[in-house]
Short mmCIF file of C-alpha atoms in Angstrom, two decimals:
data_model
loop_
_atom_site.label_atom_id
_atom_site.label_comp_id
_atom_site.label_asym_id
_atom_site.label_seq_id
_atom_site.Cartn_x
_atom_site.Cartn_y
_atom_site.Cartn_z
CA UNK A 1044 0.10 0.14 0.16
CA UNK A 1045 1.36 3.37 -0.82
CA UNK A 1046 2.41 5.24 2.17
CA UNK A 1047 5.29 7.78 1.44
CA UNK A 1048 5.36 11.32 0.05
CA UNK A 1049 7.40 10.01 -2.78
CA UNK A 1050 5.08 7.34 -3.74
CA UNK A 1051 2.21 9.76 -3.69
CA UNK A 1052 4.19 12.34 -5.69
CA UNK A 1053 5.14 9.76 -8.10
CA UNK A 1054 1.35 8.94 -8.74
CA UNK A 1055 0.16 12.55 -9.04
CA UNK A 1056 3.08 12.87 -11.65
CA UNK A 1057 2.08 10.05 -13.56
CA UNK A 1058 -1.81 10.50 -13.80
CA UNK A 1059 -2.39 14.37 -13.33
CA UNK A 1060 -1.02 17.37 -15.24
CA UNK A 1061 1.70 19.44 -13.24
CA UNK A 1062 -0.61 21.95 -11.90
CA UNK A 1063 -2.98 19.61 -10.53
CA UNK A 1064 -0.26 17.23 -9.42
CA UNK A 1065 1.29 20.20 -7.24
CA UNK A 1066 -1.99 21.36 -5.72
CA UNK A 1067 -2.81 17.96 -4.87
CA UNK A 1068 0.40 16.87 -3.34
CA UNK A 1069 0.47 20.27 -1.33
CA UNK A 1070 -2.33 18.79 0.47
CA UNK A 1071 -0.50 15.95 1.95
CA UNK A 1072 0.43 15.57 5.65
CA UNK A 1073 2.56 13.48 7.74
CA UNK A 1074 0.82 11.36 10.21
CA UNK A 1075 1.85 8.34 12.76
CA UNK A 1076 0.14 5.19 12.45
CA UNK A 1077 -0.34 2.66 15.08
CA UNK A 1078 -0.50 -0.96 15.09
CA UNK A 1079 -0.36 -4.00 17.38
CA UNK A 1080 3.37 -4.50 18.31
CA UNK A 1081 4.78 -7.84 18.07
CA UNK A 1082 7.97 -8.99 19.56
CA UNK A 1083 10.55 -6.58 20.75
CA UNK A 1084 8.86 -3.48 18.77
CA UNK A 1085 8.77 -0.60 20.82
CA UNK A 1086 5.63 0.37 22.61
CA UNK A 1087 4.28 3.94 21.56
CA UNK A 1088 0.60 3.82 22.73
CA UNK A 1089 -1.86 1.33 24.51
CA UNK A 1090 -5.36 0.27 23.78
CA UNK A 1091 -7.70 -0.71 26.89
CA UNK A 1092 -6.19 -1.64 29.83
CA UNK A 1093 -6.30 0.60 33.08
CA UNK A 1094 -4.76 4.33 32.87
CA UNK A 1095 -2.56 6.11 34.84
CA UNK A 1096 -4.09 9.04 36.35
CA UNK A 1097 -2.31 11.92 38.08
CA UNK A 1098 -2.73 12.11 41.81
CA UNK A 1099 -5.85 13.42 42.75
CA UNK A 1100 -7.54 13.17 39.20
CA UNK A 1101 -11.14 11.72 39.51
CA UNK A 1102 -12.15 9.30 36.76
CA UNK A 1103 -13.63 11.25 33.63
CA UNK A 1104 -17.49 11.11 33.85
CA UNK A 1105 -20.29 12.46 32.09
CA UNK A 1106 -22.54 14.09 34.15
CA UNK A 1107 -25.71 12.42 35.02
CA UNK A 1108 -24.61 9.55 32.69
CA UNK A 1109 -22.03 8.03 34.35
CA UNK A 1110 -18.19 7.05 33.90
CA UNK A 1111 -16.46 7.23 30.76
CA UNK A 1112 -14.51 3.93 29.45
CA UNK A 1113 -10.78 4.10 28.84
CA UNK A 1114 -9.95 3.69 25.14
CA UNK A 1115 -6.21 4.54 24.74
CA UNK A 1116 -3.16 6.08 25.96
CA UNK A 1117 -0.46 7.64 23.66
CA UNK A 1118 3.06 8.22 24.83
CA UNK A 1119 3.96 11.66 23.04
CA UNK A 1120 7.62 10.82 23.66
CA UNK A 1121 7.64 7.55 21.79
CA UNK A 1122 6.07 9.24 18.54
CA UNK A 1123 8.04 9.94 15.55
CA UNK A 1124 8.50 13.64 15.45
CA UNK A 1125 8.42 13.77 11.41
CA UNK A 1126 4.85 12.43 11.75
CA UNK A 1127 3.20 14.71 14.12
CA UNK A 1128 2.27 18.19 13.83
CA UNK A 1129 5.18 20.82 14.95
CA UNK A 1130 3.01 21.77 18.04
CA UNK A 1131 2.24 18.57 19.26
CA UNK A 1132 3.57 17.72 22.56
CA UNK A 1133 7.17 16.37 22.51
CA UNK A 1134 6.53 14.37 26.16
CA UNK A 1135 3.90 13.57 28.31
CA UNK A 1136 0.87 11.27 27.80
CA UNK A 1137 -2.67 11.49 26.29
CA UNK A 1138 -5.40 9.61 27.74
CA UNK A 1139 -8.55 9.11 25.50
CA UNK A 1140 -11.88 8.41 27.19
CA UNK A 1141 -15.45 7.61 25.84
CA UNK A 1142 -18.83 7.16 26.89
CA UNK A 1143 -19.22 3.60 25.21
CA UNK A 1144 -22.72 2.45 26.31
CA UNK A 1145 -21.58 -0.05 28.85
CA UNK A 1146 -23.16 1.92 31.82
CA UNK A 1147 -27.08 2.37 30.00
CA UNK A 1148 -26.81 -0.39 27.42
CA UNK A 1149 -26.19 2.33 24.65
CA UNK A 1150 -29.17 4.46 25.68
CA UNK A 1151 -27.12 7.70 25.64
CA UNK A 1152 -24.81 8.56 22.75
CA UNK A 1153 -22.15 11.08 22.04
CA UNK A 1154 -23.02 13.06 18.67
CA UNK A 1155 -21.01 15.94 17.35
CA UNK A 1156 -24.04 17.67 16.07
CA UNK A 1157 -25.41 17.66 19.98
CA UNK A 1158 -23.43 19.94 22.20
CA UNK A 1159 -25.13 18.52 25.24
CA UNK A 1160 -23.35 15.36 24.73
CA UNK A 1161 -19.84 16.45 24.15
CA UNK A 1162 -19.13 15.48 28.05
CA UNK A 1163 -19.22 12.00 26.80
CA UNK A 1164 -15.73 12.06 25.16
CA UNK A 1165 -12.52 13.52 26.89
CA UNK A 1166 -8.80 13.82 26.13
CA UNK A 1167 -6.66 14.30 29.40
CA UNK A 1168 -2.96 15.49 28.90
CA UNK A 1169 -0.67 14.43 31.70
CA UNK A 1170 2.58 16.24 31.56
CA UNK A 1171 5.78 14.12 31.77
CA UNK A 1172 7.09 13.48 35.64
CA UNK A 1173 3.69 13.88 36.92
CA UNK A 1174 3.19 11.69 40.04
CA UNK A 1175 0.40 9.12 38.48
CA UNK A 1176 -1.04 5.66 39.61
CA UNK A 1177 -3.16 2.92 37.93
CA UNK A 1178 -6.51 3.84 38.30
CA UNK A 1179 -9.50 1.40 39.28
CA UNK A 1180 -11.92 0.84 36.77
CA UNK A 1181 -15.21 2.28 37.91
CA UNK A 1182 -17.98 -0.22 38.87
CA UNK A 1183 -20.24 -0.86 36.15
CA UNK A 1184 -17.48 -0.72 33.39
CA UNK A 1185 -15.36 -3.55 32.28
CA UNK A 1186 -11.92 -2.61 30.87
CA UNK A 1187 -10.93 -3.28 27.18
CA UNK A 1188 -8.23 -5.83 27.08
CA UNK A 1189 -4.54 -4.17 26.83
CA UNK A 1190 -3.14 -4.05 23.47
CA UNK A 1191 0.30 -2.37 22.96
CA UNK A 1192 1.00 -0.42 19.78
CA UNK A 1193 4.25 0.72 17.80
CA UNK A 1194 4.14 3.79 15.74
CA UNK A 1195 5.62 4.96 12.44
CA UNK A 1196 5.80 7.91 10.55
CA UNK A 1197 3.59 7.85 7.21
CA UNK A 1198 2.37 10.19 4.96
CA UNK A 1199 -1.42 10.74 4.74
CA UNK A 1200 -3.98 11.82 1.89
CA UNK A 1201 -7.14 13.59 2.16
CA UNK A 1202 -10.48 11.74 1.68
CA UNK A 1203 -11.19 11.56 -2.33
CA UNK A 1204 -14.34 13.24 -1.77
CA UNK A 1205 -12.89 15.90 0.48
CA UNK A 1206 -13.78 19.56 -1.16
CA UNK A 1207 -10.26 20.49 -0.73
CA UNK A 1208 -9.20 17.28 -2.69
CA UNK A 1209 -11.68 17.74 -5.29
CA UNK A 1210 -11.00 21.62 -5.76
CA UNK A 1211 -7.23 20.60 -6.08
CA UNK A 1212 -7.69 17.83 -8.62
CA UNK A 1213 -10.03 20.06 -10.80
CA UNK A 1214 -9.12 23.31 -9.85
CA UNK A 1215 -12.54 24.30 -9.38
CA UNK A 1216 -14.24 25.01 -5.96
CA UNK A 1217 -17.73 24.17 -7.37
CA UNK A 1218 -19.61 21.01 -6.06
CA UNK A 1219 -18.50 18.47 -8.47
CA UNK A 1220 -21.09 15.74 -9.64
CA UNK A 1221 -19.08 12.24 -9.37
CA UNK A 1222 -20.52 11.47 -13.11
CA UNK A 1223 -18.48 14.66 -14.26
CA UNK A 1224 -15.23 13.80 -12.95
CA UNK A 1225 -12.74 13.41 -15.87
CA UNK A 1226 -11.34 9.87 -16.58
CA UNK A 1227 -7.87 10.81 -15.90
CA UNK A 1228 -8.84 11.88 -12.34
CA UNK A 1229 -11.01 8.70 -11.84
CA UNK A 1230 -7.41 6.40 -13.08
CA UNK A 1231 -5.68 8.55 -10.34
CA UNK A 1232 -8.07 8.12 -7.39
CA UNK A 1233 -8.14 4.49 -8.21
CA UNK A 1234 -4.43 4.19 -8.03
CA UNK A 1235 -4.26 6.20 -4.69
CA UNK A 1236 -7.26 4.92 -2.88
CA UNK A 1237 -7.62 1.18 -4.17
CA UNK A 1238 -5.84 -0.75 -1.38
CA UNK A 1239 -5.72 2.02 1.02
CA UNK A 1240 -9.30 1.02 2.53
CA UNK A 1241 -7.62 0.25 6.08
CA UNK A 1242 -9.00 2.70 8.60
CA UNK A 1243 -6.41 1.89 11.41
CA UNK A 1244 -5.38 3.67 14.35
CA UNK A 1245 -3.71 7.08 13.87
CA UNK A 1246 -2.12 10.21 15.40
CA UNK A 1247 -2.32 13.50 13.33
CA UNK A 1248 -2.20 13.73 9.48
CA UNK A 1249 -5.74 13.26 7.60
CA UNK A 1250 -8.63 11.44 8.85
CA UNK A 1251 -9.26 8.37 7.32
CA UNK A 1252 -13.00 8.55 7.33
CA UNK A 1253 -15.82 5.90 7.03
CA UNK A 1254 -18.37 8.53 5.50
CA UNK A 1255 -16.80 11.54 4.54
CA UNK A 1256 -14.68 14.34 6.00
CA UNK A 1257 -14.90 14.38 9.88
CA UNK A 1258 -13.55 17.88 9.69
CA UNK A 1259 -17.06 18.95 8.40
CA UNK A 1260 -19.01 17.20 10.81
CA UNK A 1261 -17.18 19.25 13.78
CA UNK A 1262 -17.43 22.43 11.73
CA UNK A 1263 -21.19 22.13 11.40
CA UNK A 1264 -21.51 21.29 15.06
CA UNK A 1265 -19.39 24.29 15.94
CA UNK A 1266 -21.46 26.75 13.63
CA UNK A 1267 -24.81 25.29 14.84
CA UNK A 1268 -27.51 22.68 13.66
CA UNK A 1269 -29.23 25.43 11.54
CA UNK A 1270 -26.20 26.01 9.50
CA UNK A 1271 -26.77 25.18 5.69
CA UNK A 1272 -24.45 22.53 4.38
CA UNK A 1273 -23.53 24.92 1.58
CA UNK A 1274 -22.74 27.82 4.28
CA UNK A 1275 -19.32 29.20 2.97
CA UNK A 1276 -18.42 29.46 6.59
CA UNK A 1277 -18.53 25.63 6.79
CA UNK A 1278 -15.44 25.28 4.51
CA UNK A 1279 -13.62 27.85 6.62
CA UNK A 1280 -14.53 26.43 10.16
CA UNK A 1281 -13.19 22.95 8.90
CA UNK A 1282 -10.04 24.11 7.98
CA UNK A 1283 -9.41 25.29 11.57
CA UNK A 1284 -9.75 21.60 12.68
CA UNK A 1285 -6.88 19.05 13.02
CA UNK A 1286 -6.96 15.19 13.53
CA UNK A 1287 -5.74 14.53 16.90
CA UNK A 1288 -6.10 10.88 16.78
CA UNK A 1289 -8.46 8.14 15.48
CA UNK A 1290 -9.22 4.80 17.21
CA UNK A 1291 -10.63 2.06 14.89
CA UNK A 1292 -12.58 -1.09 15.70
CA UNK A 1293 -9.91 -3.56 16.86
CA UNK A 1294 -10.79 -7.22 17.68
CA UNK A 1295 -7.61 -7.86 19.96
CA UNK A 1296 -8.77 -4.84 22.13
CA UNK A 1297 -12.40 -6.20 21.79
CA UNK A 1298 -13.42 -2.49 20.74
CA UNK A 1299 -16.25 -2.33 18.16
CA UNK A 1300 -17.86 1.23 17.47
CA UNK A 1301 -21.17 0.92 16.03
CA UNK A 1302 -20.80 -1.33 12.88
CA UNK A 1303 -17.08 -1.74 12.77
CA UNK A 1304 -16.69 2.01 12.89
CA UNK A 1305 -14.10 4.56 13.98
CA UNK A 1306 -13.64 7.19 16.73
CA UNK A 1307 -12.06 10.73 15.84
CA UNK A 1308 -10.84 13.13 17.78
CA UNK A 1309 -10.06 16.55 16.49
CA UNK A 1310 -8.64 19.83 17.83
CA UNK A 1311 -7.79 23.52 16.87
CA UNK A 1312 -3.93 23.94 16.41
CA UNK A 1313 -4.03 26.78 18.85
CA UNK A 1314 -5.52 24.71 21.48
CA UNK A 1315 -2.89 21.68 20.52
CA UNK A 1316 -0.01 24.14 21.22
CA UNK A 1317 -1.38 25.47 24.31
CA UNK A 1318 -2.17 21.95 25.45
CA UNK A 1319 -6.08 22.94 25.76
CA UNK A 1320 -7.02 19.13 25.25
CA UNK A 1321 -10.18 19.85 26.86
CA UNK A 1322 -11.06 21.58 23.80
CA UNK A 1323 -10.69 18.37 21.56
CA UNK A 1324 -13.97 17.29 19.94
CA UNK A 1325 -15.00 13.71 18.90
CA UNK A 1326 -17.10 12.23 16.10
CA UNK A 1327 -17.64 8.83 15.06
CA UNK A 1328 -18.71 7.02 12.01
CA UNK A 1329 -19.36 3.39 11.16
CA UNK A 1330 -20.79 1.64 8.01
#
């Protein structure tokens, strides 16, 4: 599967006019892909298990609903720096929590479009050197099996139907009917995205969505439910959000999000730089 900047640049040069190739490759972003560690591979993150919480920090809860499940921890210092955003923390740990329905059999759900549910997902940042201890899982929750993950820097591409991607390929910001896409662009899309269907676990870069650009889901939520999807402010707001992490369905960790879906945490770069991880927002998609 194509994963390097050079391989994507070569595909663009092969299938696209030079100006379109330059516009599209300018959209590429580095990312860190996470996969199950084997043998002596270094661990950069873990799914499930029990988190190390700073002394005096309560287990995250959704008020009036209950405790959130611990999903993953990410060791920032163990991530390759050439795969993350320049302002991503160089050390410390990110802890990801999500209300997964264990407490209420799925009666309450977290929806990006509903601000009243946003408390059902949390990101905690634990600075390096913080005195921490393994936290006991609250009553009513079963911890997910621990799975250690190793990290590698990769190159990520925008979703093929992302407005910015289509505009780069066609040099046209107008909405494009899929039936009107020129044949050489269809060939290019097939070359890039065929065999690139695995969502996987990832930090930074372009999200790999299940059902369309996740940045626009968050942007629409921030602008309000009455905002039209044709509102030009939507594109502007969507560009203000970066993927923080995506956690895919994982059989080893016994994690299934909807129908084999994926959890996506996004954050604005200024909040990432200031370590305001409480400002991160979650959306999720499934088949």
